[in-house]
Amino acid sequence: MSPAGCAHVNGYKVDNWKQNLRVIYQCFVWSGTAETRRRKAKSCICHMCGAHLNRLHSCLYCVFFGCFAKKHIHEHAKTKRHNLAIDLLYGGIYCFVCQDYIYDKDMEQIAKEEQRKAWKLQGSVPHMFTLHQCSLGVGEKFSTWEPTKRELELLRHNPKRRKITSNCTIGLRGLINLGNTCFMNCIVQALTHTPLLRDFFLSDRHKCEMQSNSCLVCEMSQLFQEFYSGHRSPHIPFRLLHLVWTHARHLAGYEQQDAHEFLIAALDVLHRHCKGDDNGKKANNPNHCNCIIDQIFTGGLQSDVTCQVCHGVSTTIDPFWDISLDLPGSSTPFWPLSPGSDGTTVNGESHLTGSTTLTDCLRRFTRPEHLGSSAKIKCGGCHSYQESTKQLTMKKLPIVACFHLKRFEHSAKLRRKITTYVSFPLELDMTPFMASSKESRMNGQYQQTVDVLNNDNKYSLFAVVNHQGTLESGHYTSFIRQHRDQWFKCDDAIITKASIKDVLDSEGYLLFYHKQFLEYE
Amino acid sequence: MSKEAQMRAAINQKLIEMGERERLKELLRAKLVECGWRDQLKAHCKDVIREKGLEHVTVEDLVTEITPKGRALVPDSVKKELLQRIRAFLAQHSAL
């Protein structure tokens, strides 16, 4: 069973054997075109008994098909002294002298090429029959990686192997502050530790279609390379800063900026620059892009406006990348909620007397709001302006949910920072805030028993961005999660290990949650 | 050839011609991997090889040992689904 085949193959390898072998593969083993399929259907039967099952083999020396199981091909081989046959199901070559399948490198190469060819052809054939969308248009058939000569050479010259152990710090790297750029550094830390984004960039999935050198996605790709290079010295993100200034002018300059604004601007530019990665969908509909940013960050927010007179509901669904939550102590009134007012403790948050939780903020965000008499909406049912209530719920949850606690108040009267402590959980269940939950509540199922089996809406915290100081002068730091349960504090160039308690006790400004279970669509 | 065998051959021909046979093969392959059948048989193969010795085992040995077990281990749900697909195909191409 050596890869050099057996000695008996050499008798076959004469004249135009390669072409002959190819023809056999194309016509009788892997038939790509309709014509070859028809021929295969008609002619692939045993010349002795007419059966098409029983592991049909074809003689390599002449036109003879015979059953393997019933030994018809064996008889042929003996009488005609034709020692080689090919299995019509799988393309293997059998040698009757060795009495086993043999693996000749040249023949294997031909087999692989013909199989790939046939697959490609079958993928593009329009077939009328589509009970399931199980089409062969899946692209290339999976085959295990076989290194080329060049790759073997490279592997031999570079014997050092990188191993990821539990205390490995790969992926962690500090970022130099280039002048009040801590707002950018924190977001970069959060993005480089978003698992799906990391996987996208480390598998080289970005195909750049921008002519100039100013593609932010390419720069992100470079950034990931820097973070996972294993270098422990801090990285200087000057190119990133320059690109950000070029594409988001409002963030240019050396003053301290808002990390949340930077996040949205960065996601926007990345989304726009992902032109090559979405199969042209963006050109057709900018709201239904399939780029990696949309796949990870875009959710759908449902807004229901109910007319108080006719109770007709008008629904719109808007895409969102983050949820901005009002806090108690701001000038907009916060609905006073006592902890566990529904009789259920949601998400196991610590309800220290009087402290607000993330769930409280979300409950407030999704409560029905009565739009006063000064804000009447034109009702389609009543055909006149009526008072109404508006309610926001989550229609579609993104894979990464980013919560923005509105700590910076910029009202006409005052500009200040709200430092109220908001406790947030490590694990978050978004089920109570979904549009579907609201519907079941309205249908009378008020008691929301947390469905333990429904894993769709469960999230885990993986990054927290914090702001210390005042509106005038402050500093951003972040906590990021590594290896499932290890947390690290990123303060520009300084990375230190942190405990979960440190993370959960921090003030919290931007909270990044990742879906725990990913399903196929 | 018996009537049944004739019908079998005719159906087979139609399946090959329309490319459906390949599609069914891929579907079956995916289902058998999903339900763990492939891994079970792989383990069984390893046992057989260990028994017979790596130098002496032939493909024939494996085929003889594996085939009955493989046939028995296919889950009923997979059989049902494939059968359904074939029936539906035949219904659509009823010129048979």
PDB file of N, CA and C in Angstrom, chain A residues 39-82:
ATOM      1  N   ARG A  39     -24.652   9.040 -20.754  1.00  0.00           N
ATOM      2  CA  ARG A  39     -23.879   7.895 -21.206  1.00  0.00           C
ATOM      3  C   ARG A  39     -23.599   6.963 -20.031  1.00  0.00           C
ATOM      4  N   LYS A  40     -23.261   7.597 -18.902  1.00  0.00           N
ATOM      5  CA  LYS A  40     -22.967   6.774 -17.729  1.00  0.00           C
ATOM      6  C   LYS A  40     -24.197   5.973 -17.333  1.00  0.00           C
ATOM      7  N   ALA A  41     -25.340   6.641 -17.337  1.00  0.00           N
ATOM      8  CA  ALA A  41     -26.568   5.965 -16.923  1.00  0.00           C
ATOM      9  C   ALA A  41     -26.839   4.751 -17.787  1.00  0.00           C
ATOM     10  N   LYS A  42     -26.611   4.912 -19.100  1.00  0.00           N
ATOM     11  CA  LYS A  42     -26.965   3.819 -19.997  1.00  0.00           C
ATOM     12  C   LYS A  42     -25.946   2.700 -19.957  1.00  0.00           C
ATOM     13  N   SER A  43     -24.656   3.062 -19.894  1.00  0.00           N
ATOM     14  CA  SER A  43     -23.655   2.023 -20.128  1.00  0.00           C
ATOM     15  C   SER A  43     -23.062   1.397 -18.879  1.00  0.00           C
ATOM     16  N   CYS A  44     -23.274   2.001 -17.718  1.00  0.00           N
ATOM     17  CA  CYS A  44     -22.635   1.445 -16.532  1.00  0.00           C
ATOM     18  C   CYS A  44     -23.417   0.296 -15.946  1.00  0.00           C
ATOM     19  N   ILE A  45     -23.369  -0.815 -16.632  1.00  0.00           N
ATOM     20  CA  ILE A  45     -23.952  -2.028 -16.078  1.00  0.00           C
ATOM     21  C   ILE A  45     -22.977  -3.160 -16.343  1.00  0.00           C
ATOM     22  N   CYS A  46     -23.078  -4.198 -15.564  1.00  0.00           N
ATOM     23  CA  CYS A  46     -22.146  -5.312 -15.683  1.00  0.00           C
ATOM     24  C   CYS A  46     -22.336  -6.019 -17.026  1.00  0.00           C
ATOM     25  N   HIS A  47     -21.215  -6.257 -17.700  1.00  0.00           N
ATOM     26  CA  HIS A  47     -21.325  -6.911 -19.001  1.00  0.00           C
ATOM     27  C   HIS A  47     -21.707  -8.375 -18.887  1.00  0.00           C
ATOM     28  N   MET A  48     -21.611  -8.901 -17.691  1.00  0.00           N
ATOM     29  CA  MET A  48     -21.963 -10.302 -17.553  1.00  0.00           C
ATOM     30  C   MET A  48     -23.367 -10.520 -17.025  1.00  0.00           C
ATOM     31  N   CYS A  49     -23.785  -9.698 -16.047  1.00  0.00           N
ATOM     32  CA  CYS A  49     -25.106  -9.956 -15.469  1.00  0.00           C
ATOM     33  C   CYS A  49     -26.060  -8.783 -15.576  1.00  0.00           C
ATOM     34  N   GLY A  50     -25.598  -7.650 -16.053  1.00  0.00           N
ATOM     35  CA  GLY A  50     -26.499  -6.516 -16.264  1.00  0.00           C
ATOM     36  C   GLY A  50     -26.835  -5.715 -15.029  1.00  0.00           C
ATOM     37  N   ALA A  51     -26.293  -6.095 -13.886  1.00  0.00           N
ATOM     38  CA  ALA A  51     -26.624  -5.343 -12.660  1.00  0.00           C
ATOM     39  C   ALA A  51     -25.818  -4.054 -12.609  1.00  0.00           C
ATOM     40  N   HIS A  52     -26.353  -3.050 -11.947  1.00  0.00           N
ATOM     41  CA  HIS A  52     -25.617  -1.783 -11.804  1.00  0.00           C
ATOM     42  C   HIS A  52     -25.108  -1.588 -10.383  1.00  0.00           C
ATOM     43  N   LEU A  53     -25.513  -2.497  -9.516  1.00  0.00           N
ATOM     44  CA  LEU A  53     -25.025  -2.392  -8.134  1.00  0.00           C
ATOM     45  C   LEU A  53     -23.807  -3.292  -7.999  1.00  0.00           C
ATOM     46  N   ASN A  54     -23.529  -3.775  -6.810  1.00  0.00           N
ATOM     47  CA  ASN A  54     -22.445  -4.729  -6.606  1.00  0.00           C
ATOM     48  C   ASN A  54     -21.075  -4.177  -6.934  1.00  0.00           C
ATOM     49  N   ARG A  55     -20.846  -2.923  -6.669  1.00  0.00           N
ATOM     50  CA  ARG A  55     -19.516  -2.332  -6.805  1.00  0.00           C
ATOM     51  C   ARG A  55     -18.937  -2.538  -8.204  1.00  0.00           C
ATOM     52  N   LEU A  56     -19.550  -1.867  -9.158  1.00  0.00           N
ATOM     53  CA  LEU A  56     -19.132  -1.997 -10.540  1.00  0.00           C
ATOM     54  C   LEU A  56     -17.716  -1.464 -10.748  1.00  0.00           C
ATOM     55  N   HIS A  57     -16.923  -2.229 -11.472  1.00  0.00           N
ATOM     56  CA  HIS A  57     -15.579  -1.791 -11.827  1.00  0.00           C
ATOM     57  C   HIS A  57     -15.419  -1.796 -13.337  1.00  0.00           C
ATOM     58  N   SER A  58     -14.543  -0.954 -13.825  1.00  0.00           N
ATOM     59  CA  SER A  58     -14.260  -0.935 -15.261  1.00  0.00           C
ATOM     60  C   SER A  58     -12.820  -1.386 -15.477  1.00  0.00           C
ATOM     61  N   CYS A  59     -12.623  -2.238 -16.445  1.00  0.00           N
ATOM     62  CA  CYS A  59     -11.270  -2.655 -16.779  1.00  0.00           C
ATOM     63  C   CYS A  59     -10.531  -1.458 -17.357  1.00  0.00           C
ATOM     64  N   LEU A  60      -9.242  -1.324 -17.010  1.00  0.00           N
ATOM     65  CA  LEU A  60      -8.492  -0.178 -17.522  1.00  0.00           C
ATOM     66  C   LEU A  60      -7.917  -0.439 -18.909  1.00  0.00           C
ATOM     67  N   TYR A  61      -7.890  -1.713 -19.308  1.00  0.00           N
ATOM     68  CA  TYR A  61      -7.245  -2.024 -20.578  1.00  0.00           C
ATOM     69  C   TYR A  61      -8.218  -2.138 -21.733  1.00  0.00           C
ATOM     70  N   CYS A  62      -9.493  -2.451 -21.414  1.00  0.00           N
ATOM     71  CA  CYS A  62     -10.459  -2.560 -22.501  1.00  0.00           C
ATOM     72  C   CYS A  62     -11.824  -2.124 -21.991  1.00  0.00           C
ATOM     73  N   VAL A  63     -12.787  -2.121 -22.895  1.00  0.00           N
ATOM     74  CA  VAL A  63     -14.106  -1.680 -22.485  1.00  0.00           C
ATOM     75  C   VAL A  63     -14.856  -2.854 -21.893  1.00  0.00           C
ATOM     76  N   PHE A  64     -14.750  -2.987 -20.578  1.00  0.00           N
ATOM     77  CA  PHE A  64     -15.478  -4.052 -19.909  1.00  0.00           C
ATOM     78  C   PHE A  64     -15.872  -3.574 -18.521  1.00  0.00           C
ATOM     79  N   PHE A  65     -17.164  -3.721 -18.213  1.00  0.00           N
ATOM     80  CA  PHE A  65     -17.629  -3.389 -16.875  1.00  0.00           C
ATOM     81  C   PHE A  65     -18.041  -4.673 -16.183  1.00  0.00           C
ATOM     82  N   GLY A  66     -17.654  -4.820 -14.933  1.00  0.00           N
ATOM     83  CA  GLY A  66     -18.051  -6.046 -14.241  1.00  0.00           C
ATOM     84  C   GLY A  66     -18.272  -5.807 -12.769  1.00  0.00           C
ATOM     85  N   CYS A  67     -19.140  -6.625 -12.192  1.00  0.00           N
ATOM     86  CA  CYS A  67     -19.393  -6.531 -10.753  1.00  0.00           C
ATOM     87  C   CYS A  67     -18.156  -6.944  -9.992  1.00  0.00           C
ATOM     88  N   PHE A  68     -17.899  -6.295  -8.905  1.00  0.00           N
ATOM     89  CA  PHE A  68     -16.786  -6.680  -8.050  1.00  0.00           C
ATOM     90  C   PHE A  68     -17.265  -7.725  -7.056  1.00  0.00           C
ATOM     91  N   ALA A  69     -18.425  -7.441  -6.480  1.00  0.00           N
ATOM     92  CA  ALA A  69     -18.943  -8.333  -5.447  1.00  0.00           C
ATOM     93  C   ALA A  69     -19.206  -9.724  -5.980  1.00  0.00           C
ATOM     94  N   LYS A  70     -19.662  -9.804  -7.236  1.00  0.00           N
ATOM     95  CA  LYS A  70     -19.951 -11.127  -7.795  1.00  0.00           C
ATOM     96  C   LYS A  70     -18.748 -11.682  -8.549  1.00  0.00           C
ATOM     97  N   LYS A  71     -17.618 -10.997  -8.456  1.00  0.00           N
ATOM     98  CA  LYS A  71     -16.350 -11.454  -9.021  1.00  0.00           C
ATOM     99  C   LYS A  71     -16.328 -11.484 -10.542  1.00  0.00           C
ATOM    100  N   HIS A  72     -17.272 -10.815 -11.202  1.00  0.00           N
ATOM    101  CA  HIS A  72     -17.278 -10.853 -12.667  1.00  0.00           C
ATOM    102  C   HIS A  72     -16.047 -10.169 -13.236  1.00  0.00           C
ATOM    103  N   ILE A  73     -15.632  -9.092 -12.577  1.00  0.00           N
ATOM    104  CA  ILE A  73     -14.462  -8.383 -13.091  1.00  0.00           C
ATOM    105  C   ILE A  73     -13.200  -9.208 -12.826  1.00  0.00           C
ATOM    106  N   HIS A  74     -13.237  -9.987 -11.754  1.00  0.00           N
ATOM    107  CA  HIS A  74     -12.083 -10.825 -11.456  1.00  0.00           C
ATOM    108  C   HIS A  74     -11.866 -11.856 -12.557  1.00  0.00           C
ATOM    109  N   GLU A  75     -13.003 -12.423 -13.022  1.00  0.00           N
ATOM    110  CA  GLU A  75     -12.911 -13.411 -14.097  1.00  0.00           C
ATOM    111  C   GLU A  75     -12.304 -12.794 -15.340  1.00  0.00           C
ATOM    112  N   HIS A  76     -12.794 -11.607 -15.659  1.00  0.00           N
ATOM    113  CA  HIS A  76     -12.290 -10.898 -16.839  1.00  0.00           C
ATOM    114  C   HIS A  76     -10.787 -10.692 -16.711  1.00  0.00           C
ATOM    115  N   ALA A  77     -10.357 -10.240 -15.528  1.00  0.00           N
ATOM    116  CA  ALA A  77      -8.935  -9.942 -15.324  1.00  0.00           C
ATOM    117  C   ALA A  77      -8.103 -11.199 -15.541  1.00  0.00           C
ATOM    118  N   LYS A  78      -8.618 -12.324 -15.043  1.00  0.00           N
ATOM    119  CA  LYS A  78      -7.854 -13.560 -15.148  1.00  0.00           C
ATOM    120  C   LYS A  78      -7.748 -14.012 -16.600  1.00  0.00           C
ATOM    121  N   THR A  79      -8.908 -14.038 -17.280  1.00  0.00           N
ATOM    122  CA  THR A  79      -8.893 -14.568 -18.637  1.00  0.00           C
ATOM    123  C   THR A  79      -8.159 -13.648 -19.601  1.00  0.00           C
ATOM    124  N   LYS A  80      -8.351 -12.350 -19.449  1.00  0.00           N
ATOM    125  CA  LYS A  80      -7.730 -11.455 -20.409  1.00  0.00           C
ATOM    126  C   LYS A  80      -6.360 -10.960 -19.962  1.00  0.00           C
ATOM    127  N   ARG A  81      -5.960 -11.303 -18.750  1.00  0.00           N
ATOM    128  CA  ARG A  81      -4.711 -10.826 -18.165  1.00  0.00           C
ATOM    129  C   ARG A  81      -4.673  -9.297 -18.084  1.00  0.00           C
ATOM    130  N   HIS A  82      -5.843  -8.680 -17.889  1.00  0.00           N
ATOM    131  CA  HIS A  82      -5.885  -7.233 -17.682  1.00  0.00           C
ATOM    132  C   HIS A  82      -5.894  -6.992 -16.176  1.00  0.00           C
TER     133      HIS A  82
END
